Amino acid sequence: MCASAKYNTRGPALIPRMKTKHRIYYITLFSIVLLGLIATGMFQFWPHSIESSSDWTVEKRSVHDVPVVKLPPDSPIPERGDLSCRMHTCFDVYRCGFNPKNKIKVYIYSLKKYVDEYGMLVSNTISREYNELLTAISDSDFYTDDVNRACLFVPSIDVLNQNTLRIKETAQALAQLSRWDRGTNHLLFNMLPGGPPDYNTALDVPRDRALLAGGGFSTWTYRQGYDVSIPVYSPLSAEVELPERGPGSGEKMTKEGWSEFDHSPRRYFILSSQMALHPEYRSDLEALQVENRESVLILDKCTNLSEGVPSVRKRCHKNQVFDYPQVLQEATFCIVLRGARLGQAVLSDVLQAGCVPIVVADSYVLPFSEVLDWKRASVVIPEEKMPEMYSILQSIPQRQIEEMQRQARWFWEAYFRSMKAIALATLQIINDRIYPYAAMSYEEWNDPPSVKWSSVSNPLFLPLIPPQSQGFTAIVLTYDRVESLFRVITEVSKVPSLSKLLVVWNNQNKNPPEDSLWPKIRVPLKVVKTTENKLSNRFFPYDEIETEAVLAIDDDIIMLTSDELQFGYEVWREFPDRLVGYPGRLHLWDHEMNKWKYESEWTNEVSMVLTGAAFYHKYFNYLYTYKMPGDIKNWVDAHMNCEDIAMNFLVANVTGKAVIKVTPRKKFKCPECTAIDGLSLDQTHMVERSECINKFASVFGTMPLKVVEHRADPVLYKDDFPEKLKSFPNIGSL
Amino acid sequence: MQTRKKYIFITFFASWLLLFFFGGDQIRRLAFLSRKKATVLKNWPRWTDRSLLKSFADPEELQSDGGHHKQSAKHSRCRMETCFDFSRCEKHGFKVFVYPMEREDPVSESYLKIITSIEESRYYTSNPEEACLFILNIDTLDRDHLSIQYVHNINDKIQGFPLWNDGRNHLIFNLYSGTWPNYTEDLGFDIGQAILAKASFYVENFRPGFDISIPLFSKEHPQKGGERGWLYQNSVPPKKKYMLAFKGKRYLTGIGSDTRNELLHNSTFCIIPRGRRLGSFRFLEALQAACIPVLLSNGWELPFSEVIDWSKSAIVGDERLLLQVTQCHAAYEMAPCSILAFQQQTQFLWEAYFSSVEKIVQTTLEIIKDRLFLRESRPKFLWNTLPGGLLALPEYSTHLGDFPFYHLQHGSSPSGKFTAFIRAVSPVVSLSQPILKLIQAVSRSQHCAQILVLWSCEKPPPPRGRWPQTAVPLTVIHGRRKVSDRFFPYSAIGTDAVLSLDEHTSLSTSEVDFAFVVWRSFPDRIVGFPMRSHFWDSSQSQWGYTSKWTNEFSMVLTAAAFHHRYYHSLFTNYLPASLRSLIDQLSNCEDILMNFLVSAVTKLPPIKVTQKKQHQEAAPQQRQDCLNRFAAWFGYMPLVHSQLRLDPVLFKDQVSVLRKKYRHLEKP
């Protein structure tokens, strides 16, 4: 304040002293400097924009029109791929830097045609698949058109198939890329590596430090944590629609859209569809067929097809002709044998058909094996164990086969079905390495949507029984019933494990009573005044709560004995991830109305406990306050009702577990009932509560509540045993 | 005045220049950004003739890529398929042989612990003929040739072993390699084709799928049992004093040791940089202390990385970015809920794989076994989810729904029926014998799928017609008349739930029905009727056993209890033969052992449900001995006390009995 005042007095003092001439002089000077600045600035980036605009603005262009680059014969060749490369040695992380979105930026070089000194093409300009792949990257969030901001560079030189390119010249073309720098942070996509006669398992083009996303890696050429193993794309994926087919046992899926599955059983147990197999393998397979007859089908190329029928879409067994890939859907297991190369396009077809692949290719690194758990979707059999294949597969239980089939199909849908899927999965894997703290989890990669939907991951999964010494914090929500509140405080303070009492004063029009008027209790008592009378204040994660356990209690619950409360706390310690409460309630499906109904009668089941008196983990306060789905929190505050039902939904949804009701129900028509339920017996109240359940079920998209038939009592409850020797004698007495 | 003007002029000019030179870059960027917003991103062009482009490979070529196969090229670096003889493991399964110890070669304490763990494991064999894997008797843990534990002339020694065979099927353990100043990974001898289980592995030297990276552990690391993690409570927000901690020198005792323990206890994140070697003791210490490790050790192949998903419990940083905000920022950014999850995961991993030498060795063996028997190998999920890979036997199943632990994550539920399994030891002579009543009561349960009678009596079982008529199939299985038979994984058990019964047990149908409904909520625990408790008898300083009525219990006897059939497999395959022969000799204590096993797996107490009658038992002394011997084998006391019993919701409530579902439980 002081400093700025001083400045103000000095400023005007200086300027009026200047003469007008000088002022003009200064202004001119300023403008000259400014102009100079702008001009230099323009000069700096003008050429760039000219170049790039001429290069890119013409949207409708043909591949044939791209600029031609002539490679001099002596242009440098990169070093061979360095087998010792790892992310921390060959990858420049500084280029990626800190990024609020935790996304790497990928730059694609513009397309060029490379010719050697004689004008001969170095390779196909670009294949359909590589164009699709680059288009997918360019359409994704990873893409940037600013070469300076890029973290990863993708050359537009198509090396998907090594057979279509000239190795030395392609390497030269790579080396002259503007940001090549020994291939650092460059990503090459290759699906068919090697060539006759050795068929190496990685691209032979010298590429120095570039990362390779390759199909058909062996464990020797695959640089774990650096390269990415990708599938060999099968163009049939785009050509042929194979409707998803059930596992064959007739199991119904409840999810929409899955119901029209063909549920007829699959005819063959094992099927081999590959053509031109090595004779040794073929004889192994034929032996398998001789042994097992009808359940094994070994197909081969058709020899006597009529003209015009594409041989790739047909397979034959003796004189029988089958449609490919449709026939794959007839089999439970499909063999994917190595050929000259380890990676086979048939893997993609097999997965698409929901057939469980039997991978027979020693040392093959399966596609995306860094993140995908292939044990859940395939069977890997060593080449030398081929003859025992049948017995190995027969030991797999039907339940598991069905799951593997679903998993196989899911892998295809998510990571195999198009060049886009392959490209994005590859980039995501590299992204996960650079931003490990934002990486996709195992579950996100591997669980099919139906599992993701139905599974829960409990946030308190570690089986811990919290120490008793910690105690619990009681939170009493109150408005103005001071007398009753004081009684509750006095009663609760008798519970041995109480460590703190927190009163949430929800009345803004009235101040809480003076300190001296409060009951004197043995534990700290804190009063929190809220700024708004909201029910959700009860579930706010106050810093004052220092224990894990929270006892939410209404200001009129005076009928719970100290033994009952202490026992409730002990039960909570054994089930710290659940709601542990006293009055239980139930939800029911009303068949007439076709909706959920709230039930407070004496039932044999419970699915909720009222938070008028319940123990729970403080963590759920966080969830309630910050992670409650949809508009439930506001809805509850607006309606001044159902906060307890919302809490029951929340906890059940996140843990997948039922509530625990403790101790018997009070036998008389208790004040509690009118208190907690407000106008419990009133019909409108019940209707309102039922509405809450229906509303919450629709927001959660499911009914998370679990119905159970048990409640927790002390071990010796009602047993013929001297009462004074029981730890909790005073249960159900009031 | 003039000088002042000049001064101002120069200042202005200089500041403009400065602004331009230093801020130019940002200005350019700003300008660039704003321009980009105006126009669209310059995408990869949509070629007009893109549909005419040729495919990257001819379909024919893609589908018939055959002919050539079997690469004969010899690879210098070992893989299982080139350096391991699978055929050795086919006949006798996975058996491990340890070279007999020789007097003249004293081995270090740590190596002795490793050897002991293997010898006590279920894979041990003393016959080299049936062995699949071999372990040297030479201490190879410390290969720092300045160390006193360095063993010289290993090359000569191993060449002399007739079984060495260039290291094929051998497993070599190592904690320290190389020496000052470079700390290379040179072991000082030729390991040939042996598998190397080594701490502080550098990724480049690591042969993936062949070698195993193990954690660095100190010589104080316990052989068995092991301390539990230090996380006792899941506080939100993490109740820790410090956000991030790092202590340079590591003193276990003496000056400085206090701060170390305090730091470990009170920090949320711990920086684990490389020490002299890539891995350091700090790693395991942080894991135990539930201090989330922030790893700054580039190129370290993390322990058991083949199976453990470290991304769920540690932040793998990059040394190069040490001084950048990225990693710290990541740590700060982490929501309290993911900190909570990470902390819990550190505790799970610590207790499942690292807390004792035995667990480290077992994990190493199981990883190798998973590679050999591909059909029976665990998916990664089993390794990274409670109760962990060592307790999830792939011989039983690799299907998640078959286990009692994964129903929630897998979105499945246990099967809705149970198998009653009655062990009969006395002949059936009269129609009033309790076993016949029991069969009738149980068979009337709506959830009962079948009744199995395990006939463990010398006299032959009565003929078909003498058994009571039941609605469900009744099968008699002939056992070997041993108590351990009761928990043999008979293939006839077709349901997830097993109701284990003694022949003299008396139960009503209501009790069975209710207990089964409760079990479905707790499929991983023992849910049953008769309860027992253990206690620490400080006067005799040993564990005591009581069958008296107490306010708490820690065991539910399998004379009448539901449990998951998986525990039969675990009991028979996981526990050592010595424990099983002990209970067979005593003809007793099998139920205590089962309780030990289940509590060791779940770390939770069993569940007791309402029962009308309760029976007493004799011979507590013998059972007390069992208790102590089992605790010794486990290395700790796994049993946990519980103070509650689960009753039907309306149990003994003052309401019409007609409203009650389990009204037969009400009668006094």
Coordinates of C-alpha atoms in Angstrom, one line a residue, chain B residues 346-505:
Chain B
T346 CA 3.3 -51.7 -0.8
Q347 CA 2.1 -53.6 2.2
F348 CA 0.6 -56.3 0.2
L349 CA 3.8 -56.8 -1.9
W350 CA 6.0 -56.7 1.2
E351 CA 4.0 -59.4 3.0
A352 CA 3.4 -61.5 -0.1
Y353 CA 6.9 -61.6 -1.6
F354 CA 9.6 -59.8 0.4
S355 CA 9.2 -60.1 4.2
S356 CA 11.3 -63.2 4.6
V357 CA 14.1 -65.0 2.7
E358 CA 11.8 -67.9 2.3
K359 CA 9.2 -65.8 0.4
I360 CA 11.9 -64.3 -1.8
V361 CA 13.2 -67.8 -2.7
Q362 CA 9.7 -69.2 -3.1
T363 CA 8.8 -66.4 -5.5
T364 CA 11.9 -67.0 -7.5
L365 CA 11.1 -70.7 -7.8
E366 CA 7.5 -70.0 -8.7
I367 CA 8.4 -67.7 -11.4
I368 CA 10.6 -70.3 -13.0
K369 CA 7.9 -72.9 -12.5
D370 CA 5.4 -70.7 -14.3
R371 CA 7.7 -70.6 -17.3
L372 CA 8.1 -74.3 -17.5
F373 CA 4.4 -75.3 -17.2
L374 CA 2.8 -72.8 -19.4
R375 CA -0.7 -74.3 -19.0
E376 CA -0.4 -73.9 -15.3
S377 CA 1.1 -70.5 -15.0
R378 CA -0.5 -67.6 -13.3
P379 CA -1.8 -64.6 -15.2
K380 CA -0.3 -61.3 -14.0
F381 CA -3.5 -60.5 -12.2
L382 CA -3.0 -63.3 -9.6
W383 CA 0.5 -62.0 -8.8
N384 CA -0.7 -58.5 -8.2
T385 CA -3.8 -59.0 -6.2
L386 CA -4.3 -60.2 -2.7
P387 CA -3.4 -62.8 -1.5
G388 CA -0.6 -62.9 -4.1
G389 CA 0.9 -65.4 -6.4
L390 CA 2.4 -67.7 -3.8
L391 CA -1.0 -68.4 -2.4
A392 CA -2.8 -68.8 -5.7
L393 CA -1.9 -72.2 -7.0
P394 CA -2.1 -72.5 -10.8
E395 CA -2.3 -76.3 -10.5
Y396 CA -5.7 -75.7 -9.1
S397 CA -6.9 -73.3 -11.7
T398 CA -6.0 -70.1 -13.5
H399 CA -9.5 -69.0 -13.8
L400 CA -10.3 -66.1 -11.5
G401 CA -13.8 -67.2 -10.7
D402 CA -12.6 -70.6 -9.3
F403 CA -10.8 -68.9 -6.5
P404 CA -12.5 -67.4 -3.4
F405 CA -10.5 -64.2 -3.6
Y406 CA -11.3 -62.4 -6.8
H407 CA -15.1 -62.4 -7.1
L408 CA -15.4 -58.6 -6.6
Q409 CA -12.7 -57.6 -9.1
H410 CA -13.9 -60.2 -11.5
G411 CA -17.5 -59.4 -11.2
S412 CA -18.5 -63.0 -10.5
S413 CA -20.0 -64.7 -7.5
P414 CA -19.5 -68.2 -5.9
S415 CA -21.7 -71.0 -7.1
G416 CA -25.1 -71.2 -5.4
K417 CA -24.9 -74.7 -4.1
F418 CA -22.6 -76.6 -1.7
T419 CA -21.2 -80.1 -1.3
A420 CA -21.6 -81.6 2.2
F421 CA -18.5 -83.6 3.0
I422 CA -18.8 -85.9 6.0
R423 CA -15.9 -87.9 7.4
A424 CA -17.1 -91.2 8.9
V425 CA -14.7 -93.1 11.2
S426 CA -17.1 -95.5 12.9
P427 CA -19.2 -98.2 11.3
V428 CA -22.9 -97.7 10.8
V429 CA -24.7 -100.1 13.1
S430 CA -27.9 -98.5 14.2
L431 CA -30.5 -96.4 12.6
S432 CA -30.3 -93.8 15.3
Q433 CA -26.7 -93.0 14.7
P434 CA -26.0 -89.2 14.4
I435 CA -24.5 -89.5 11.0
L436 CA -27.7 -90.7 9.5
K437 CA -29.7 -87.9 11.1
L438 CA -27.1 -85.5 9.9
I439 CA -27.3 -86.7 6.3
Q440 CA -31.0 -86.2 6.4
A441 CA -30.9 -82.7 7.9
V442 CA -28.3 -81.6 5.5
S443 CA -29.9 -83.1 2.4
R444 CA -33.1 -81.1 3.1
S445 CA -31.2 -77.9 2.6
Q446 CA -32.3 -76.2 -0.5
H447 CA -28.7 -75.3 -1.3
C448 CA -27.3 -78.8 -1.0
A449 CA -26.0 -80.2 -4.3
Q450 CA -24.6 -83.5 -3.1
I451 CA -23.3 -85.4 -0.1
L452 CA -19.9 -87.0 0.0
V453 CA -19.1 -89.4 2.7
L454 CA -15.4 -90.0 3.2
W455 CA -15.3 -93.5 4.6
S456 CA -12.3 -93.7 6.9
C457 CA -13.2 -96.7 8.8
E458 CA -11.7 -100.2 8.7
K459 CA -15.1 -101.8 8.3
P460 CA -16.6 -101.5 4.9
P461 CA -19.4 -98.9 4.4
P462 CA -22.9 -100.1 4.6
P463 CA -24.6 -101.0 1.3
R464 CA -26.5 -98.5 -0.7
G465 CA -29.8 -99.3 0.7
R466 CA -28.8 -98.7 4.3
W467 CA -28.1 -95.1 3.7
P468 CA -31.1 -92.7 4.2
Q469 CA -33.1 -91.8 1.1
T470 CA -32.0 -88.3 0.1
A471 CA -33.1 -86.0 -2.6
V472 CA -29.5 -85.2 -3.5
P473 CA -26.9 -87.8 -4.7
L474 CA -24.9 -89.4 -1.9
T475 CA -21.5 -90.7 -2.8
V476 CA -19.1 -92.7 -0.6
I477 CA -15.4 -92.0 -1.1
H478 CA -12.8 -94.4 0.3
G479 CA -10.0 -92.6 2.0
R480 CA -6.7 -93.7 3.3
R481 CA -8.0 -93.5 6.9
K482 CA -5.9 -90.4 7.6
V483 CA -7.2 -87.1 8.9
S484 CA -5.5 -85.2 6.2
D485 CA -7.8 -86.9 3.7
R486 CA -10.5 -84.7 4.9
F487 CA -8.9 -81.8 3.0
F488 CA -7.8 -83.7 -0.1
P489 CA -9.0 -81.9 -3.3
Y490 CA -11.3 -84.7 -4.5
S491 CA -12.5 -84.1 -8.0
A492 CA -16.0 -85.1 -6.9
I493 CA -16.4 -81.8 -5.1
G494 CA -18.1 -79.9 -7.8
T495 CA -19.2 -76.8 -6.0
D496 CA -17.2 -73.8 -4.7
A497 CA -18.6 -74.3 -1.2
V498 CA -17.8 -77.3 0.9
L499 CA -19.7 -78.0 4.1
S500 CA -17.2 -80.0 6.2
L501 CA -18.8 -82.2 8.8
D502 CA -17.9 -84.8 11.5
E503 CA -20.0 -87.8 11.8
H504 CA -21.2 -86.9 15.3
T505 CA -22.1 -83.3 14.4

